[in-house]
PDB file of C-alpha atoms in Angstrom:
ATOM      1  CA  UNK A  41      31.348  15.115  31.151  1.00  0.00           C
ATOM      2  CA  UNK A  42      28.746  14.570  33.850  1.00  0.00           C
ATOM      3  CA  UNK A  43      25.001  14.734  33.262  1.00  0.00           C
ATOM      4  CA  UNK A  44      24.592  18.296  34.559  1.00  0.00           C
ATOM      5  CA  UNK A  45      27.367  19.780  32.438  1.00  0.00           C
ATOM      6  CA  UNK A  46      26.144  17.788  29.422  1.00  0.00           C
ATOM      7  CA  UNK A  47      22.613  19.137  29.936  1.00  0.00           C
ATOM      8  CA  UNK A  48      23.934  22.703  30.337  1.00  0.00           C
ATOM      9  CA  UNK A  49      25.973  22.394  27.143  1.00  0.00           C
ATOM     10  CA  UNK A  50      22.952  21.009  25.297  1.00  0.00           C
ATOM     11  CA  UNK A  51      20.715  23.854  26.559  1.00  0.00           C
ATOM     12  CA  UNK A  52      23.303  26.461  25.563  1.00  0.00           C
ATOM     13  CA  UNK A  53      23.519  24.946  22.075  1.00  0.00           C
ATOM     14  CA  UNK A  54      19.720  24.955  21.724  1.00  0.00           C
ATOM     15  CA  UNK A  55      19.526  28.601  22.856  1.00  0.00           C
ATOM     16  CA  UNK A  56      22.174  29.585  20.295  1.00  0.00           C
ATOM     17  CA  UNK A  57      20.277  27.753  17.524  1.00  0.00           C
ATOM     18  CA  UNK A  58      17.034  29.540  18.434  1.00  0.00           C
ATOM     19  CA  UNK A  59      18.828  32.883  18.131  1.00  0.00           C
ATOM     20  CA  UNK A  60      19.801  32.179  14.505  1.00  0.00           C
ATOM     21  CA  UNK A  61      17.711  33.474  11.644  1.00  0.00           C
ATOM     22  CA  UNK A  62      15.698  30.887   9.712  1.00  0.00           C
ATOM     23  CA  UNK A  63      17.897  31.532   6.659  1.00  0.00           C
ATOM     24  CA  UNK A  64      21.018  30.739   8.676  1.00  0.00           C
ATOM     25  CA  UNK A  65      19.413  27.504   9.883  1.00  0.00           C
ATOM     26  CA  UNK A  66      18.738  26.508   6.252  1.00  0.00           C
ATOM     27  CA  UNK A  67      22.391  27.185   5.384  1.00  0.00           C
ATOM     28  CA  UNK A  68      23.447  25.055   8.375  1.00  0.00           C
ATOM     29  CA  UNK A  69      21.205  22.221   7.163  1.00  0.00           C
ATOM     30  CA  UNK A  70      22.836  22.387   3.747  1.00  0.00           C
ATOM     31  CA  UNK A  71      26.230  22.265   5.498  1.00  0.00           C
ATOM     32  CA  UNK A  72      25.149  19.128   7.354  1.00  0.00           C
ATOM     33  CA  UNK A  73      23.935  17.616   4.075  1.00  0.00           C
ATOM     34  CA  UNK A  74      27.278  18.366   2.409  1.00  0.00           C
ATOM     35  CA  UNK A  75      29.115  16.721   5.293  1.00  0.00           C
ATOM     36  CA  UNK A  76      26.894  13.633   5.135  1.00  0.00           C
ATOM     37  CA  UNK A  77      27.285  13.275   1.362  1.00  0.00           C
ATOM     38  CA  UNK A  78      31.069  13.655   1.629  1.00  0.00           C
ATOM     39  CA  UNK A  79      31.177  11.043   4.379  1.00  0.00           C
ATOM     40  CA  UNK A  80      28.975   8.651   2.369  1.00  0.00           C
ATOM     41  CA  UNK A  81      31.341   9.020  -0.586  1.00  0.00           C
ATOM     42  CA  UNK A  82      34.384   8.502   1.660  1.00  0.00           C
ATOM     43  CA  UNK A  83      32.790   5.395   3.161  1.00  0.00           C
ATOM     44  CA  UNK A  84      32.116   4.065  -0.354  1.00  0.00           C
ATOM     45  CA  UNK A  85      35.764   4.663  -1.267  1.00  0.00           C
ATOM     46  CA  UNK A  86      36.863   2.919   1.954  1.00  0.00           C
ATOM     47  CA  UNK A  87      34.661  -0.121   1.290  1.00  0.00           C
ATOM     48  CA  UNK A  88      32.448   0.570   4.334  1.00  0.00           C
ATOM     49  CA  UNK A  89      28.857  -0.149   3.211  1.00  0.00           C
ATOM     50  CA  UNK A  90      27.378   0.372   6.694  1.00  0.00           C
ATOM     51  CA  UNK A  91      29.027   3.774   7.050  1.00  0.00           C
ATOM     52  CA  UNK A  92      27.971   4.681   3.530  1.00  0.00           C
ATOM     53  CA  UNK A  93      24.372   3.771   4.324  1.00  0.00           C
ATOM     54  CA  UNK A  94      24.391   5.720   7.599  1.00  0.00           C
ATOM     55  CA  UNK A  95      25.721   8.911   6.017  1.00  0.00           C
ATOM     56  CA  UNK A  96      23.619   8.602   2.858  1.00  0.00           C
ATOM     57  CA  UNK A  97      20.523   8.123   5.019  1.00  0.00           C
ATOM     58  CA  UNK A  98      21.368  11.220   7.064  1.00  0.00           C
ATOM     59  CA  UNK A  99      21.667  13.335   3.897  1.00  0.00           C
ATOM     60  CA  UNK A 100      18.377  11.933   2.551  1.00  0.00           C
ATOM     61  CA  UNK A 101      16.687  12.647   5.889  1.00  0.00           C
ATOM     62  CA  UNK A 102      17.809  16.287   5.866  1.00  0.00           C
ATOM     63  CA  UNK A 103      16.683  16.788   2.259  1.00  0.00           C
ATOM     64  CA  UNK A 104      13.366  15.144   3.095  1.00  0.00           C
ATOM     65  CA  UNK A 105      12.831  17.454   6.074  1.00  0.00           C
ATOM     66  CA  UNK A 106      13.734  20.513   3.987  1.00  0.00           C
ATOM     67  CA  UNK A 107      11.268  19.315   1.354  1.00  0.00           C
ATOM     68  CA  UNK A 108       8.606  19.075   4.049  1.00  0.00           C
ATOM     69  CA  UNK A 109       9.048  22.780   4.828  1.00  0.00           C
ATOM     70  CA  UNK A 110       8.391  23.914   1.258  1.00  0.00           C
ATOM     71  CA  UNK A 111       5.018  25.543   0.586  1.00  0.00           C
ATOM     72  CA  UNK A 112       4.347  24.867  -3.068  1.00  0.00           C
ATOM     73  CA  UNK A 113       0.613  25.547  -2.730  1.00  0.00           C
ATOM     74  CA  UNK A 114       0.689  29.310  -2.200  1.00  0.00           C
ATOM     75  CA  UNK A 115       0.404  31.244  -5.470  1.00  0.00           C
ATOM     76  CA  UNK A 116       3.136  33.546  -4.176  1.00  0.00           C
ATOM     77  CA  UNK A 117       5.655  30.719  -3.679  1.00  0.00           C
ATOM     78  CA  UNK A 118       4.391  28.046  -6.087  1.00  0.00           C
ATOM     79  CA  UNK A 119       7.105  28.499  -8.712  1.00  0.00           C
ATOM     80  CA  UNK A 120      10.102  28.447  -6.370  1.00  0.00           C
ATOM     81  CA  UNK A 121       8.391  25.854  -4.188  1.00  0.00           C
ATOM     82  CA  UNK A 122       8.034  23.514  -7.145  1.00  0.00           C
ATOM     83  CA  UNK A 123      11.689  23.979  -8.068  1.00  0.00           C
ATOM     84  CA  UNK A 124      12.815  23.275  -4.506  1.00  0.00           C
ATOM     85  CA  UNK A 125      10.618  20.177  -4.247  1.00  0.00           C
ATOM     86  CA  UNK A 126      12.121  18.808  -7.466  1.00  0.00           C
ATOM     87  CA  UNK A 127      15.626  19.626  -6.238  1.00  0.00           C
ATOM     88  CA  UNK A 128      15.103  17.835  -2.929  1.00  0.00           C
ATOM     89  CA  UNK A 129      13.368  14.855  -4.551  1.00  0.00           C
ATOM     90  CA  UNK A 130      16.025  14.480  -7.242  1.00  0.00           C
ATOM     91  CA  UNK A 131      18.786  14.758  -4.626  1.00  0.00           C
ATOM     92  CA  UNK A 132      17.219  12.004  -2.546  1.00  0.00           C
ATOM     93  CA  UNK A 133      16.789   9.774  -5.605  1.00  0.00           C
ATOM     94  CA  UNK A 134      20.398  10.330  -6.671  1.00  0.00           C
ATOM     95  CA  UNK A 135      21.689   9.465  -3.195  1.00  0.00           C
ATOM     96  CA  UNK A 136      19.678   6.239  -3.129  1.00  0.00           C
ATOM     97  CA  UNK A 137      20.919   5.422  -6.628  1.00  0.00           C
ATOM     98  CA  UNK A 138      24.543   6.008  -5.579  1.00  0.00           C
ATOM     99  CA  UNK A 139      24.171   3.637  -2.640  1.00  0.00           C
ATOM    100  CA  UNK A 140      22.516   0.912  -4.738  1.00  0.00           C
ATOM    101  CA  UNK A 141      24.861   1.296  -7.681  1.00  0.00           C
ATOM    102  CA  UNK A 142      27.065  -1.752  -8.238  1.00  0.00           C
ATOM    103  CA  UNK A 143      29.596   0.157 -10.352  1.00  0.00           C
ATOM    104  CA  UNK A 144      31.992   1.815  -7.912  1.00  0.00           C
ATOM    105  CA  UNK A 145      33.041   4.667 -10.232  1.00  0.00           C
ATOM    106  CA  UNK A 146      29.440   5.548 -11.099  1.00  0.00           C
ATOM    107  CA  UNK A 147      28.478   5.622  -7.419  1.00  0.00           C
ATOM    108  CA  UNK A 148      31.410   7.885  -6.536  1.00  0.00           C
ATOM    109  CA  UNK A 149      30.536  10.175  -9.462  1.00  0.00           C
ATOM    110  CA  UNK A 150      26.921  10.348  -8.297  1.00  0.00           C
ATOM    111  CA  UNK A 151      27.944  11.326  -4.763  1.00  0.00           C
ATOM    112  CA  UNK A 152      30.244  13.998  -6.220  1.00  0.00           C
ATOM    113  CA  UNK A 153      27.406  15.286  -8.404  1.00  0.00           C
ATOM    114  CA  UNK A 154      24.985  15.540  -5.484  1.00  0.00           C
ATOM    115  CA  UNK A 155      27.677  17.291  -3.455  1.00  0.00           C
ATOM    116  CA  UNK A 156      28.192  19.900  -6.225  1.00  0.00           C
ATOM    117  CA  UNK A 157      24.453  20.466  -6.559  1.00  0.00           C
ATOM    118  CA  UNK A 158      23.907  20.895  -2.818  1.00  0.00           C
ATOM    119  CA  UNK A 159      26.955  23.162  -2.606  1.00  0.00           C
ATOM    120  CA  UNK A 160      25.533  25.418  -5.331  1.00  0.00           C
ATOM    121  CA  UNK A 161      22.172  25.580  -3.532  1.00  0.00           C
ATOM    122  CA  UNK A 162      23.886  26.162  -0.183  1.00  0.00           C
ATOM    123  CA  UNK A 163      25.907  29.054  -1.545  1.00  0.00           C
ATOM    124  CA  UNK A 164      22.764  30.594  -3.040  1.00  0.00           C
ATOM    125  CA  UNK A 165      21.038  30.511   0.342  1.00  0.00           C
ATOM    126  CA  UNK A 166      24.248  31.689   2.030  1.00  0.00           C
ATOM    127  CA  UNK A 167      24.290  34.794  -0.151  1.00  0.00           C
ATOM    128  CA  UNK A 168      20.741  35.647   0.945  1.00  0.00           C
ATOM    129  CA  UNK A 169      21.622  34.961   4.605  1.00  0.00           C
ATOM    130  CA  UNK A 170      24.887  36.980   4.439  1.00  0.00           C
ATOM    131  CA  UNK A 171      26.930  33.873   5.241  1.00  0.00           C
ATOM    132  CA  UNK A 172      30.288  33.302   3.522  1.00  0.00           C
ATOM    133  CA  UNK A 173      30.102  30.940   0.540  1.00  0.00           C
ATOM    134  CA  UNK A 174      31.961  27.638   0.470  1.00  0.00           C
ATOM    135  CA  UNK A 175      32.129  26.977  -3.260  1.00  0.00           C
ATOM    136  CA  UNK A 176      33.476  30.286  -4.507  1.00  0.00           C
ATOM    137  CA  UNK A 177      35.543  33.143  -3.109  1.00  0.00           C
ATOM    138  CA  UNK A 178      33.763  35.564  -0.806  1.00  0.00           C
ATOM    139  CA  UNK A 179      33.164  39.135  -1.915  1.00  0.00           C
ATOM    140  CA  UNK A 180      36.350  41.108  -1.187  1.00  0.00           C
ATOM    141  CA  UNK A 181      36.238  44.204   1.077  1.00  0.00           C
ATOM    142  CA  UNK A 182      36.005  46.565  -1.931  1.00  0.00           C
ATOM    143  CA  UNK A 183      32.627  45.068  -2.799  1.00  0.00           C
ATOM    144  CA  UNK A 184      33.571  43.669  -6.217  1.00  0.00           C
ATOM    145  CA  UNK A 185      32.610  40.076  -6.704  1.00  0.00           C
ATOM    146  CA  UNK A 186      35.364  37.688  -7.646  1.00  0.00           C
ATOM    147  CA  UNK A 187      34.818  35.667 -10.825  1.00  0.00           C
ATOM    148  CA  UNK A 188      33.312  32.282 -10.156  1.00  0.00           C
ATOM    149  CA  UNK A 189      35.664  29.460 -11.169  1.00  0.00           C
ATOM    150  CA  UNK A 190      34.443  26.923 -13.660  1.00  0.00           C
ATOM    151  CA  UNK A 191      33.188  23.755 -11.990  1.00  0.00           C
ATOM    152  CA  UNK A 192      35.756  21.016 -11.887  1.00  0.00           C
ATOM    153  CA  UNK A 193      35.174  17.367 -12.518  1.00  0.00           C
ATOM    154  CA  UNK A 194      32.835  17.662 -15.471  1.00  0.00           C
ATOM    155  CA  UNK A 195      29.083  17.946 -15.622  1.00  0.00           C
ATOM    156  CA  UNK A 196      26.611  16.923 -13.009  1.00  0.00           C
ATOM    157  CA  UNK A 197      25.301  13.409 -13.379  1.00  0.00           C
ATOM    158  CA  UNK A 198      21.638  13.583 -14.434  1.00  0.00           C
ATOM    159  CA  UNK A 199      18.896  12.480 -12.127  1.00  0.00           C
ATOM    160  CA  UNK A 200      17.515   8.994 -12.640  1.00  0.00           C
ATOM    161  CA  UNK A 201      13.828   9.259 -11.947  1.00  0.00           C
ATOM    162  CA  UNK A 202      13.559   5.549 -12.765  1.00  0.00           C
ATOM    163  CA  UNK A 203      15.961   4.880  -9.896  1.00  0.00           C
ATOM    164  CA  UNK A 204      13.460   6.171  -7.327  1.00  0.00           C
ATOM    165  CA  UNK A 205      12.074   3.591  -5.013  1.00  0.00           C
ATOM    166  CA  UNK A 206       8.375   3.649  -4.247  1.00  0.00           C
TER     167      UNK A 206
END
């Protein structure tokens, strides 16, 4: 691809992103986070610490940027803002803990836990944005919601606030 066609493709992509609603952009950011967490876990399983670090860092960066968009100071949004800030902070701490963890099984479980948590949040935002969910069946044409399957793989691993760095 030459420079001109690359630039045209990049401009077309940027124009399409600007046309999306802010809610759809949030859902896309959650999708990118899910992909990064899954890749970090896969890199851990493959014994690739550099790849694990790269993908874990990408997920942390996205959660950090989402956290930066939260307005927890407005009385109108303070309650949900506080919940989102805790969610993003705990997610970042859990990802760092998974990367630093010496026990392979615990690290893999932590990545899986973060993935489940982000997936649940993503599907909540997707419902608001009228985007199909990933973690449960979409609403069928008749309008009845399908029952949500029980989560597999056990409970989420609790956050380790002591594992936070800094």
